[in-house]
Short mmCIF file of C-alpha atoms and ligand atoms in Angstrom, two decimals:
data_model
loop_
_atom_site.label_atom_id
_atom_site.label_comp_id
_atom_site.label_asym_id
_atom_site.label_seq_id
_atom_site.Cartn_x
_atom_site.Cartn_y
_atom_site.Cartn_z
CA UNK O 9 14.37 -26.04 -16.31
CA UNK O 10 15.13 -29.56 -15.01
CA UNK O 11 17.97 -30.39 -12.28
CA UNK O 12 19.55 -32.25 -15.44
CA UNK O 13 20.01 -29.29 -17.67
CA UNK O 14 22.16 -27.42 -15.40
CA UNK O 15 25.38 -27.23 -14.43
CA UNK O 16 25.10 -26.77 -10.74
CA UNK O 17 28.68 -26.02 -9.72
CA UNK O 18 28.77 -23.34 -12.43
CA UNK O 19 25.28 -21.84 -11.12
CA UNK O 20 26.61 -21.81 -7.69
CA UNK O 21 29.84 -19.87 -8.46
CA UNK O 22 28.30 -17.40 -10.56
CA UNK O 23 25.98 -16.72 -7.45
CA UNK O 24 28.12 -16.68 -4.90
CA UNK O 25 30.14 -14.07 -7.41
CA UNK O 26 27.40 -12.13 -8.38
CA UNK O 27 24.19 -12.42 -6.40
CA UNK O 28 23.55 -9.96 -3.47
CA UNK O 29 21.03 -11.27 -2.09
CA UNK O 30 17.39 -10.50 0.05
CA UNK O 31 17.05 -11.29 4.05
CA UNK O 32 20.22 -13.18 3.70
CA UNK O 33 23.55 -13.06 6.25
CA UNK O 34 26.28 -12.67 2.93
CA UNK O 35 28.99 -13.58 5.15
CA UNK O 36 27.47 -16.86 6.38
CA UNK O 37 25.87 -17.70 2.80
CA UNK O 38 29.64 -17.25 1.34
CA UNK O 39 30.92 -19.50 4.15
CA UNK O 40 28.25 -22.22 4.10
CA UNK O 41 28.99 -22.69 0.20
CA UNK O 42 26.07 -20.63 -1.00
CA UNK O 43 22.73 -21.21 -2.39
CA UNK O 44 20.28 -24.13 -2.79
CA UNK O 45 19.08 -24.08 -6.10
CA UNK O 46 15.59 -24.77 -7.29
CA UNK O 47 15.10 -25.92 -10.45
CA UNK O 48 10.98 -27.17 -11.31
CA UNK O 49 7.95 -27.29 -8.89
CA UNK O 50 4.47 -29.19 -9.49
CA UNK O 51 1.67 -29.44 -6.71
CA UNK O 52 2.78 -28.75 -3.24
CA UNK O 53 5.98 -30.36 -4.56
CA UNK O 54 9.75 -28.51 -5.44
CA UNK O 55 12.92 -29.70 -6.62
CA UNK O 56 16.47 -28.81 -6.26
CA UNK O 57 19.50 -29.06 -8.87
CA UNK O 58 20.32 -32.10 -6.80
CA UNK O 59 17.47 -34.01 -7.76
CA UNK O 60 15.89 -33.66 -4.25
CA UNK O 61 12.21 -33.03 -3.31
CA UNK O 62 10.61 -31.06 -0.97
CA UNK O 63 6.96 -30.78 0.33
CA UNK O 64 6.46 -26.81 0.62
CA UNK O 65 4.51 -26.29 3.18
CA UNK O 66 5.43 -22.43 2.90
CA UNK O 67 3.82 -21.81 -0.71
CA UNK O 68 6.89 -20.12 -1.75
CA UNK O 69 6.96 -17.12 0.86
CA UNK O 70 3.20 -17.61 1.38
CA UNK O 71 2.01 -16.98 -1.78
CA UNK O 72 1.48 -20.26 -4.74
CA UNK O 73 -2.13 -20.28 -3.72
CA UNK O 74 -2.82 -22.37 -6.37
CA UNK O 75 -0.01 -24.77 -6.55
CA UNK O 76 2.69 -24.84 -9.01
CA UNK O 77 2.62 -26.24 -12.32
CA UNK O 78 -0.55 -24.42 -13.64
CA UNK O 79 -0.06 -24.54 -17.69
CA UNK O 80 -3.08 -21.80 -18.26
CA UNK O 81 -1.30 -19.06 -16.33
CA UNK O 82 1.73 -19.40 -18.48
CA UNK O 83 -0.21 -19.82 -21.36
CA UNK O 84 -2.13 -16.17 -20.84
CA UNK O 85 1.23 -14.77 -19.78
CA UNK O 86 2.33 -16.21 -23.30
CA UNK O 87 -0.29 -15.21 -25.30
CA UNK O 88 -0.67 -11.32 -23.76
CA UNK O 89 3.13 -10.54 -24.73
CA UNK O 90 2.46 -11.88 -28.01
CA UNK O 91 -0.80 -9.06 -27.75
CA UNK O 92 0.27 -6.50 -25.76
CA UNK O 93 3.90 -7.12 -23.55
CA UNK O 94 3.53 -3.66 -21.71
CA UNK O 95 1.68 -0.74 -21.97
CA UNK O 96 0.97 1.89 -18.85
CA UNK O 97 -2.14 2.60 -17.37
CA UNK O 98 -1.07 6.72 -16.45
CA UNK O 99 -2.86 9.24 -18.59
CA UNK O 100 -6.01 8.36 -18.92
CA UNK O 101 -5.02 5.22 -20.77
CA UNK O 102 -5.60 0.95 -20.39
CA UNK O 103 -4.83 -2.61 -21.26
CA UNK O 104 -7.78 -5.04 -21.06
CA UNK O 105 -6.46 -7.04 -18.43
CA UNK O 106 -5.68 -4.41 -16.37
CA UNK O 107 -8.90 -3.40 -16.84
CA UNK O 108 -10.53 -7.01 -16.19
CA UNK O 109 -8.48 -7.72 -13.56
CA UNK O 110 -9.64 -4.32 -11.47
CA UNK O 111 -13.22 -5.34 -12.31
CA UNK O 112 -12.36 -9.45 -11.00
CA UNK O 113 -10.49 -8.04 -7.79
CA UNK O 114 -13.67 -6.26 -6.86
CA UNK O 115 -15.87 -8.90 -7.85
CA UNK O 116 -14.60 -11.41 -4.94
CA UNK O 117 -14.52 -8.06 -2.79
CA UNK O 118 -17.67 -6.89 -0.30
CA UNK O 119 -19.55 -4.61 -2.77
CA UNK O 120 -18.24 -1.55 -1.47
CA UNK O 121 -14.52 -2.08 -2.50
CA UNK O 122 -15.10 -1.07 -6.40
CA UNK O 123 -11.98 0.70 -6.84
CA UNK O 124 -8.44 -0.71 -7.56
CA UNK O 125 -5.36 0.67 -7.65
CA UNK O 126 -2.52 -1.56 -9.34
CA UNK O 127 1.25 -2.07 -7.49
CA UNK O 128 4.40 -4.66 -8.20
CA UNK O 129 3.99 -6.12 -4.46
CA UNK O 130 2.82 -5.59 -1.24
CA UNK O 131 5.88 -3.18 -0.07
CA UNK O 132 4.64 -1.03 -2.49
CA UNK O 133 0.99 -1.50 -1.72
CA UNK O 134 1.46 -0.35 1.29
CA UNK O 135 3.61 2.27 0.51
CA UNK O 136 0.83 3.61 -1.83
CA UNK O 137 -2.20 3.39 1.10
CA UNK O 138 0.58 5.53 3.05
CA UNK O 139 0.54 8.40 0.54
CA UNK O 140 -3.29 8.00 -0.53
CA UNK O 141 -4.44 8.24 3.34
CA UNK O 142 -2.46 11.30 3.64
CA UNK O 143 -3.55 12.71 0.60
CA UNK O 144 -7.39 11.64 1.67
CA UNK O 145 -6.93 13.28 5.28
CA UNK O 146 -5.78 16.45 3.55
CA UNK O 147 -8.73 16.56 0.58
CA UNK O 148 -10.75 15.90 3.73
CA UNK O 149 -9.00 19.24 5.42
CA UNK O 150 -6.91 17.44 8.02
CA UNK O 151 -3.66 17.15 6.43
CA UNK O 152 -2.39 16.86 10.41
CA UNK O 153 -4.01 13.22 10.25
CA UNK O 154 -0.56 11.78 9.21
CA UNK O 155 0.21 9.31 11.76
CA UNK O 156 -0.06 5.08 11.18
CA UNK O 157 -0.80 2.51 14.54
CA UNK O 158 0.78 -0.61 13.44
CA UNK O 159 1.54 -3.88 15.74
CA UNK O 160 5.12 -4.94 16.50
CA UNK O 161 5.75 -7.85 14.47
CA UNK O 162 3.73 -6.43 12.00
CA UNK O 163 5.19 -7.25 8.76
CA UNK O 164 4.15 -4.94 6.03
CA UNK O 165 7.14 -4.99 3.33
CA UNK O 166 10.72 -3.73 2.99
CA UNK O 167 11.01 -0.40 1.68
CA UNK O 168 11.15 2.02 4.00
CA UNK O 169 7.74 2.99 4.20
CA UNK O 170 6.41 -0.13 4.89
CA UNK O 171 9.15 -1.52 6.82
CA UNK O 172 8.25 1.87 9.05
CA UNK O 173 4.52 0.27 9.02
CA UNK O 174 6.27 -3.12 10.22
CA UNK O 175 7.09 -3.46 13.56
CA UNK O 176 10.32 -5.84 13.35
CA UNK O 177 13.61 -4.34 15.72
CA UNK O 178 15.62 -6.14 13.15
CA UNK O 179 14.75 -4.08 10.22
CA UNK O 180 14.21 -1.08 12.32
CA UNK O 181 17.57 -1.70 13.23
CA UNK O 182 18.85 -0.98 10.01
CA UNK O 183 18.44 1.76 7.89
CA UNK O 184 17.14 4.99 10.59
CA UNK O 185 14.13 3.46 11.26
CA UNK O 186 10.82 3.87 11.71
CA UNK O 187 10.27 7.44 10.18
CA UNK O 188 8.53 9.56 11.90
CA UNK O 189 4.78 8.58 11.92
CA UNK O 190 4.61 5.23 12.78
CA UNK O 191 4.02 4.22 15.69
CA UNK O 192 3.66 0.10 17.32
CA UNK O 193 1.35 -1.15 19.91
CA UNK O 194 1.30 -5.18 21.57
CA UNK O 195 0.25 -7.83 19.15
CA UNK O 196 -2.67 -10.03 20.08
CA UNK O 197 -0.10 -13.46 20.88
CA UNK O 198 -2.11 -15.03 23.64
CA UNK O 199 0.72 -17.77 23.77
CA UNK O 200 3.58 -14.97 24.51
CA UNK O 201 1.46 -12.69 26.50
CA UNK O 202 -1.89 -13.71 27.58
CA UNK O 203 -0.33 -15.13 31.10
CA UNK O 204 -4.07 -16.01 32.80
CA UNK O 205 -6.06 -14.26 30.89
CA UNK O 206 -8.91 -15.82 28.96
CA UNK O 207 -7.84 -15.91 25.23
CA UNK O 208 -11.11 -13.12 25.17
CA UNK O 209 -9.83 -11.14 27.81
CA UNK O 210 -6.17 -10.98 26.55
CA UNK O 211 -7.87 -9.82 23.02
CA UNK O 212 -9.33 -6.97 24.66
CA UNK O 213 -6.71 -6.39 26.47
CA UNK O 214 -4.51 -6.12 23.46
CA UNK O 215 -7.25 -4.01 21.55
CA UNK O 216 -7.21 -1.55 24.58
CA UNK O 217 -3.44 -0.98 24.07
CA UNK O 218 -4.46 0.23 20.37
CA UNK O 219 -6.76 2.79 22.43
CA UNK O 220 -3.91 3.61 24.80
CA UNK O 221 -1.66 4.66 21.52
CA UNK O 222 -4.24 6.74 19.69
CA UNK O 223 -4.96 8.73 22.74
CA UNK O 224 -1.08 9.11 23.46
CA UNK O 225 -0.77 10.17 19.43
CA UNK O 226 -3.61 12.41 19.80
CA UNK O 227 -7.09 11.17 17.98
CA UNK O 228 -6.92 14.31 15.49
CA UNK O 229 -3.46 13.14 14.43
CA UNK O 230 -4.18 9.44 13.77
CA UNK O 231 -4.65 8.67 9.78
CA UNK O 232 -5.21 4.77 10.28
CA UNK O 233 -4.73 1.66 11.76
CA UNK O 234 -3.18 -0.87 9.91
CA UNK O 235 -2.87 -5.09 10.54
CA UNK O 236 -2.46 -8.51 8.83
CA UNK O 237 -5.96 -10.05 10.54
CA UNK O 238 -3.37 -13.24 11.01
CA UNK O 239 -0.02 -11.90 11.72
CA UNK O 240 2.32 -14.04 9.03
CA UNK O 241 6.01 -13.41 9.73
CA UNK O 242 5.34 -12.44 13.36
CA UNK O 243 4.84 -16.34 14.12
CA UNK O 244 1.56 -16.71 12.54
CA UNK O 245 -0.44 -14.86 15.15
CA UNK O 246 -3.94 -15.71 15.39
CA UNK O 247 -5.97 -13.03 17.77
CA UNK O 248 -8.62 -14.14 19.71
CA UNK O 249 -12.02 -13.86 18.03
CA UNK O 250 -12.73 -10.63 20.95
CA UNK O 251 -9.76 -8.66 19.34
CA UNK O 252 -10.80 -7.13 15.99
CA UNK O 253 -14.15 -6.44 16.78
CA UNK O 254 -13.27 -4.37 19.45
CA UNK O 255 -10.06 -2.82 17.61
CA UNK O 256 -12.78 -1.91 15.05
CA UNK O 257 -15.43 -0.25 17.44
CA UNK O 258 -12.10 1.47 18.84
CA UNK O 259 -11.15 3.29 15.40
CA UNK O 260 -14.54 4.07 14.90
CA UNK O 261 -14.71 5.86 17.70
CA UNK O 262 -11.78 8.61 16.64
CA UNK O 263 -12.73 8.31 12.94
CA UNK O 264 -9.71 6.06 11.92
CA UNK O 265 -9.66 4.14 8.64
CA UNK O 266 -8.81 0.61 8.91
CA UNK O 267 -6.67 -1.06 6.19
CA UNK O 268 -6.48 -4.85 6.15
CA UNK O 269 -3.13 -5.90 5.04
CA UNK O 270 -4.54 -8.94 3.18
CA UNK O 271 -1.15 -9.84 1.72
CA UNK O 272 -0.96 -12.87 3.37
CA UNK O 273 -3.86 -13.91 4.27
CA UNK O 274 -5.79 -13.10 1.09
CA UNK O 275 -7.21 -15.15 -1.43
CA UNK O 276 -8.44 -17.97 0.33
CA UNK O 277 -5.56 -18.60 3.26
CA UNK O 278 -7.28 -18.44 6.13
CA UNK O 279 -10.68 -20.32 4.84
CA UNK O 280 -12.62 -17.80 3.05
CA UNK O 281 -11.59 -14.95 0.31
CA UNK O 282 -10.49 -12.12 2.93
CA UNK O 283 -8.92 -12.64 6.68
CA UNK O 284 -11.03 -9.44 7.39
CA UNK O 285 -13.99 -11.92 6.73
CA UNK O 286 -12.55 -14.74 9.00
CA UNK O 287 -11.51 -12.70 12.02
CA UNK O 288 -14.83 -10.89 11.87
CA UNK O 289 -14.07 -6.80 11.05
CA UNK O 290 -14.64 -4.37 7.92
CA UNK O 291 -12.23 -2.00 6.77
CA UNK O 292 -11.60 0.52 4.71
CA UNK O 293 -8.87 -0.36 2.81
CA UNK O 294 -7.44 -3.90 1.63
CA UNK O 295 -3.87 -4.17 0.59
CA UNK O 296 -3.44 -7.15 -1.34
CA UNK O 297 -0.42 -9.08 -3.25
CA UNK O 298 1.01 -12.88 -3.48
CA UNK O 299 -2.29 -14.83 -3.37
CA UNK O 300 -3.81 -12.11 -6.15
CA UNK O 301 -1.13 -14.24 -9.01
CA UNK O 302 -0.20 -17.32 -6.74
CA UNK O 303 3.25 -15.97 -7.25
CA UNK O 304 3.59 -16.21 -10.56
CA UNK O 305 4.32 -12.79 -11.42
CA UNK O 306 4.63 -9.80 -9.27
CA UNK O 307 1.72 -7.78 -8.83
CA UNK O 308 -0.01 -6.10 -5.84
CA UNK O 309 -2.98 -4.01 -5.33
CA UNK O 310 -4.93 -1.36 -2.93
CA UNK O 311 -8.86 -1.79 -2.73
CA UNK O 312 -10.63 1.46 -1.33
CA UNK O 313 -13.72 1.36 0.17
CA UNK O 314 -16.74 3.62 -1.70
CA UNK O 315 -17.11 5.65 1.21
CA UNK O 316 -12.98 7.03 0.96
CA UNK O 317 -12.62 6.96 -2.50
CA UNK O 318 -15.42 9.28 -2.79
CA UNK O 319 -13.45 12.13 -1.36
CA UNK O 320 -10.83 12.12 -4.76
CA UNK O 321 -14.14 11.43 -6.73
CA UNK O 322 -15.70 14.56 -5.32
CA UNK O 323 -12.70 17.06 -5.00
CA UNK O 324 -10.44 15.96 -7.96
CA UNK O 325 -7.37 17.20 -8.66
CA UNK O 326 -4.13 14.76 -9.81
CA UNK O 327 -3.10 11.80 -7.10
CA UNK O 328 0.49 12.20 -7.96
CA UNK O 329 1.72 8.48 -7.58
CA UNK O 330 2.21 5.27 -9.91
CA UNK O 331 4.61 2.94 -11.33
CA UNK O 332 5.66 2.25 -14.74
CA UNK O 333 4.45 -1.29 -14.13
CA UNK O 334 0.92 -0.23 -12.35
CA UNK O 335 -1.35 -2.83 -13.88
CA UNK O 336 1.56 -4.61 -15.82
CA UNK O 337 -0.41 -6.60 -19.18
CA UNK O 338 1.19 -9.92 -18.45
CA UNK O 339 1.11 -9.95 -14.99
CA UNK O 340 -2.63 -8.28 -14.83
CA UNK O 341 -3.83 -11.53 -17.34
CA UNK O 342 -1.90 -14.29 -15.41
CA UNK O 343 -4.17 -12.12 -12.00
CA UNK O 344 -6.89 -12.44 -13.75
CA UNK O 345 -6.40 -16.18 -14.70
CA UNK O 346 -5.08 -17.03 -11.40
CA UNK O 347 -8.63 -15.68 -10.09
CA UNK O 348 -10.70 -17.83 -12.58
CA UNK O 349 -8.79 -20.70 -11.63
CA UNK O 350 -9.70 -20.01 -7.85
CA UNK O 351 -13.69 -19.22 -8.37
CA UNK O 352 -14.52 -22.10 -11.24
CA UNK O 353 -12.05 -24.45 -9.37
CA UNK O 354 -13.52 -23.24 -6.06
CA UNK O 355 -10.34 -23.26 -4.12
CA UNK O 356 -11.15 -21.27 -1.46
CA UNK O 357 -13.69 -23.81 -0.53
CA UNK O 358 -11.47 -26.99 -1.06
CA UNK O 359 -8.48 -24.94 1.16
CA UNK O 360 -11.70 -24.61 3.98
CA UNK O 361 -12.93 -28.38 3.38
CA UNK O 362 -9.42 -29.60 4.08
CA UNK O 363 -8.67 -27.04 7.07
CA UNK O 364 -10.00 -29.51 9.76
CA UNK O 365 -7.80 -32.60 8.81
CA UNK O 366 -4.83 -30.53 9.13
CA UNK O 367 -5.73 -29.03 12.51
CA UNK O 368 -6.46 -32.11 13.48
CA UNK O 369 -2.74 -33.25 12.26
CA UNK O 370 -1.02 -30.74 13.47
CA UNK O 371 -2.74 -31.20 17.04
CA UNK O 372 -1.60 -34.61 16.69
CA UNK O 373 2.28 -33.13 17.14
CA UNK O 374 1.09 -31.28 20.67
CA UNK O 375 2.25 -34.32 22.44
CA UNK O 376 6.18 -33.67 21.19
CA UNK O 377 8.17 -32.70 24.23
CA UNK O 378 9.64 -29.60 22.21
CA UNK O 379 5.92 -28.73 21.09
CA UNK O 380 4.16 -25.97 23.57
CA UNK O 381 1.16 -25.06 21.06
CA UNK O 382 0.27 -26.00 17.49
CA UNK O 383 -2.26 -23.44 16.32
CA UNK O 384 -3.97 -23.14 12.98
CA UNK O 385 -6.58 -21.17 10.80
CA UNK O 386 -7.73 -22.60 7.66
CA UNK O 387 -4.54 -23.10 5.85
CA UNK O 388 -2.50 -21.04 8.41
CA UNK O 389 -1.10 -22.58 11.08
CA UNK O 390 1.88 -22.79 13.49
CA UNK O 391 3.58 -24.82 16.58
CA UNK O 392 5.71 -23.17 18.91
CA UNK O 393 9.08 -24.69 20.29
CA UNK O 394 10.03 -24.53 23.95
CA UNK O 395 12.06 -25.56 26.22
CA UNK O 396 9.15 -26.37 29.18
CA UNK O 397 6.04 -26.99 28.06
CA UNK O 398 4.42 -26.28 31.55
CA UNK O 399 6.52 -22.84 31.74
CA UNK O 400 6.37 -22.05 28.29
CA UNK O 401 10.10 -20.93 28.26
CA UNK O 402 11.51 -20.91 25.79
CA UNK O 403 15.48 -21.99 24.48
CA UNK O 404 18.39 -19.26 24.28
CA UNK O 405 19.37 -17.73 22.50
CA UNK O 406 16.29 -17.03 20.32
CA UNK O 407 16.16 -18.36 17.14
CA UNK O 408 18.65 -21.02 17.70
CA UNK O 409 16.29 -23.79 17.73
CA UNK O 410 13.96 -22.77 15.19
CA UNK O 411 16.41 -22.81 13.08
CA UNK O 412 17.91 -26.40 14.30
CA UNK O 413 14.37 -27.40 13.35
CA UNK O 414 14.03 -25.66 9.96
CA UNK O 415 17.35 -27.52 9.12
CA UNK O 416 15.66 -30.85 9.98
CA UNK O 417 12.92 -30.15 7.82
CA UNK O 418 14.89 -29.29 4.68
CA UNK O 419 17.56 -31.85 5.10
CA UNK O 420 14.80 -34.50 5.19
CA UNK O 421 12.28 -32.80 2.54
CA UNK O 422 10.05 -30.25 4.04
CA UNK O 423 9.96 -26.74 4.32
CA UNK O 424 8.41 -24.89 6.91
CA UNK O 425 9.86 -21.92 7.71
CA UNK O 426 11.29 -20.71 11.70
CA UNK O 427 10.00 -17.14 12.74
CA UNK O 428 12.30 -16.91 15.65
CA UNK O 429 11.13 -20.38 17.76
CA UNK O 430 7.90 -20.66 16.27
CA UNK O 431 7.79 -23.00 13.12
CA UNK O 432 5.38 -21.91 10.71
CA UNK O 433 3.10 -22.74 8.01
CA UNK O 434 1.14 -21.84 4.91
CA UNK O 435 0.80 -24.95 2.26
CA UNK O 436 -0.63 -24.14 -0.89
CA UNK O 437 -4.72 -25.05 -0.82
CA UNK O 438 -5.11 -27.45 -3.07
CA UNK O 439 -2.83 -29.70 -0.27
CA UNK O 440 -4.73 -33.38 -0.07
CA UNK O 441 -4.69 -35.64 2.69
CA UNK O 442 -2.23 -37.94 1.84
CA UNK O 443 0.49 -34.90 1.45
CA UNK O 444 -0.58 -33.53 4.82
CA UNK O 445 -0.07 -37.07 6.01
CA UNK O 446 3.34 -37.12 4.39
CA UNK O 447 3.96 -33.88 5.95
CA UNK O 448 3.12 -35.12 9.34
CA UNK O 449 5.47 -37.44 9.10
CA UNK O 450 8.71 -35.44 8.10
CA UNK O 451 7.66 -32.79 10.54
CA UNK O 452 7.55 -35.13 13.41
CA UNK O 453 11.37 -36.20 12.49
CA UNK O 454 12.44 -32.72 12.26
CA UNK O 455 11.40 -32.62 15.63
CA UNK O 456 12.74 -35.76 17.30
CA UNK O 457 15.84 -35.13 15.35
CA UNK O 458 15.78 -31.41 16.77
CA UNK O 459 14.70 -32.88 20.45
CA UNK O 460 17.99 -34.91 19.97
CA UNK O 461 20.04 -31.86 19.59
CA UNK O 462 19.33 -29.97 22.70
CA UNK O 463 18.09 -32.92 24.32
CA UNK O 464 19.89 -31.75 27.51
CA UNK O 465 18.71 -28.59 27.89
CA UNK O 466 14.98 -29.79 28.44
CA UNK O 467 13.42 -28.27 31.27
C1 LIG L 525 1.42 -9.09 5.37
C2 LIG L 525 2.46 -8.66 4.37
N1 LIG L 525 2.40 -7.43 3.87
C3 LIG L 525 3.29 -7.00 2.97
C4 LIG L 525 4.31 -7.81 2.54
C5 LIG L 525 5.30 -7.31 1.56
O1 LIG L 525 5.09 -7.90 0.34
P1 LIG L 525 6.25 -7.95 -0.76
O2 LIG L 525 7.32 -8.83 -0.22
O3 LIG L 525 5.53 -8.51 -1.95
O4 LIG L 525 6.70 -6.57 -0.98
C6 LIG L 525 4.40 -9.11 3.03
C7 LIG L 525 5.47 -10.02 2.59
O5 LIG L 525 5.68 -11.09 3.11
C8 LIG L 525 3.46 -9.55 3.99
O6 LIG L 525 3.54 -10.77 4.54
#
């Protein structure tokens, strides 16, 4: 729907009256006249009921791989409820895209991931590896191999499960949690962290705290390990290339299973099909969502490794767990057409050709007094903002001037998105030069307009 065919005032009331809604401060949102309304995208490009454009450098919440505006995904969404709108997969029983789609999930997969399990996101994803490593631990005969290792600032999803998996105080904060189970250890942020340390020595340094937790959990008790191989919503944290490597050789040692929460940085993000591929590690299971339909319908999946899967194979018996919309029809065929587009389109590749020019960009902005690091993988990347760049301290309270920033951005055009002072980013791939010049551009206003604001609290 265009910004013309709307009546905005009306939209706005009835959301403000009716709308309850996600990661949002109601109280604030009610005050500050409620929501911004988004009407059409196309590209790297959106557009709000006010006419106004924005460069999203965010790809929705990290997840229009593709770009938006792709006809052929609506068109197979249109033509399989016109088929087939729903039918389950429980029972014994299939839709052909569900079908394809398991069969084109494991085809960009190493060849040992040949088994799929369908989910509506990546909270649930993860919420289904939590009860399927349980269950595997106690076909194996060691149901008391319950617990999870996670990293704080893990972000794994909002249920409680997988907010448990997470490792944000915020959300623990609300809610009773973690349960019981999960347990955190340091995440690999050389910038927050690493003091003098070599970026290779902090990595192992960080690995050896994973070490430090299983042994304090007990080895015999430890079900898995779980991490985004970039950290997204923690500030976009890239480990250094000594970290998962040795985090691998570390569960190996006490027999833990390694899932790759590949939510994020799946399907092409961080230059090639798989993070796990880019940061160098292989594990056991890959939880997968946003990238595997660019967004443009909800669907998530689990990929188990030969080796594990072989256990239900072997022992049978019922895995008591699905969802009505497991391997939904219409959002299985627009998977399965968002893949297609990626592999005869080759966007990983283009996302990895065009990689360099925007590190190179974005190190352009390291000369900004507010700018302490700009950091990037593939099409990944972030800058952080402090307050001394020699010091890296950083402005109080936290958040505040993220958020000064992330206002700049959208009032002139661009989002990026603030993960408490680190500005983040995660364009879609098929971003060209000229946008990421654009981009450049707006970004370095945000931040002179931002410098302006605190101006006198420069250290
Ligand atoms: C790494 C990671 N895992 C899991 C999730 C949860 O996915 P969803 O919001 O689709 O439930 C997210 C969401 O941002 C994520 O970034």
């Amino acid at each position: 729907m265009s910004a013309a065919n709307i009546n905005l005032a009306e939209i706005v009331a009835a959301d403000i009256g009716h709308h309850f809604h996600p990661f949002t401060d109601h109280k604030a949102f009610h005050l500050e006249g409620g929501p911004r309304v988004i009407t059409h995208a196309k590209g790297v490009w959106i557009f709000d009921a006010n006419g106004q454009k924005y460069l999203d450098a965010m790809s929705g919440l990290w997840c229009v791989n593709i770009g938006y505006g792709r006809k052929e995904l609506a068109d197979a969404a249109y033509r399989q409820m016109l088929d087939l709108p729903y039918y389950n997969t429980f029972f014994k029983t299939t839709t052909v895209p569900a079908t394809r789609l398991a069969e084109s999930v494991a085809s960009v997969l190493p060849e040992r991931f040949r088994q799929v399990f369908f989910v509506n996101d990546g909270s649930e994803a993860n919420d289904t590896m939590v009860r399927f490593v349980r269950h595997y631990w106690s076909l194996k005969g060691k149901p008391y191999r319950s617990h999870f290792i996670a990293r704080r600032r893990g972000y794994h999803g909002s249920t409680m499960v997988s907010a448990s998996l997470g490792g944000m105080d915020s959300m623990h904060g609300q809610g009773g949690l973690p349960l019981p189970g999960f347990h955190h250890v340091l995440q690999p942020n050389a910038y927050e962290f690493g003091g003098d340390l070599t970026p290779d020595e902090f990595g192992l340094m960080a690995a050896a705290e994973v070490e430090k937790k299983i042994l304090e959990v007990g080895p015999d008790n430890v079900a898995a390990f779980i991490g985004e191989p970039i950290q997204g919503a923690g500030g976009v944290i890239i480990p250094p290339p000594s970290y998962w490597p040795a985090v691998e050789k570390i569960c190996r040692k006490y027999g833990i299973l390694i899932v790759a929460d590949e939510v994020i940085c799946g399907f092409g993000r961080t230059g090639r099909w798989w993070g796990f591929e880019t940061m160098g590690f292989n594990p056991d299971i890959v939880i997968m969502a946003k990238g595997l339909s660019s967004g443009y319908q909800p669907i998530g999946a689990m990929a188990v490794a030969d080796h594990v899967i072989a256990e239900f194979f072997d022992k049978g018996g019922e895995f008591f767990h699905g969802y009505t919309y497991s391997g939904h029809p219409v959002a299985a065929a627009v998977a399965l057409e968002n893949i297609r587009i990626m592999k005869d389109e080759k966007l990983v590749e283009q996302g990895a050709k065009i990689a360099p020019y925007l590190k190179s960009a974005i190190a352009g902005l390291a000369d900004h007094p507010l700018v302490g690091e700009v950091r990037s993988m593939g099409l990944i990347g972030a800058f952080e903002l402090v307050r001394n760049k020699a010091t890296r301290e950083r402005f109080e309270p936290v958040s505040r001037v993220g958020l000064l920033c992330r206002d700049h951005c959208f009032r002139n055009g661009l989002i990026m998105r603030a993960c408490w002072d680190t500005m983040v980013f995660a364009p879609p791939l098929i971003i060209d030069r000229a946008e990421i010049d654009h981009w450049m551009v707006l970004t370095r206003k945000a931040l002179d307009l931002t410098l302006e604001d605190v101006r006198g609290e420069m250290g």
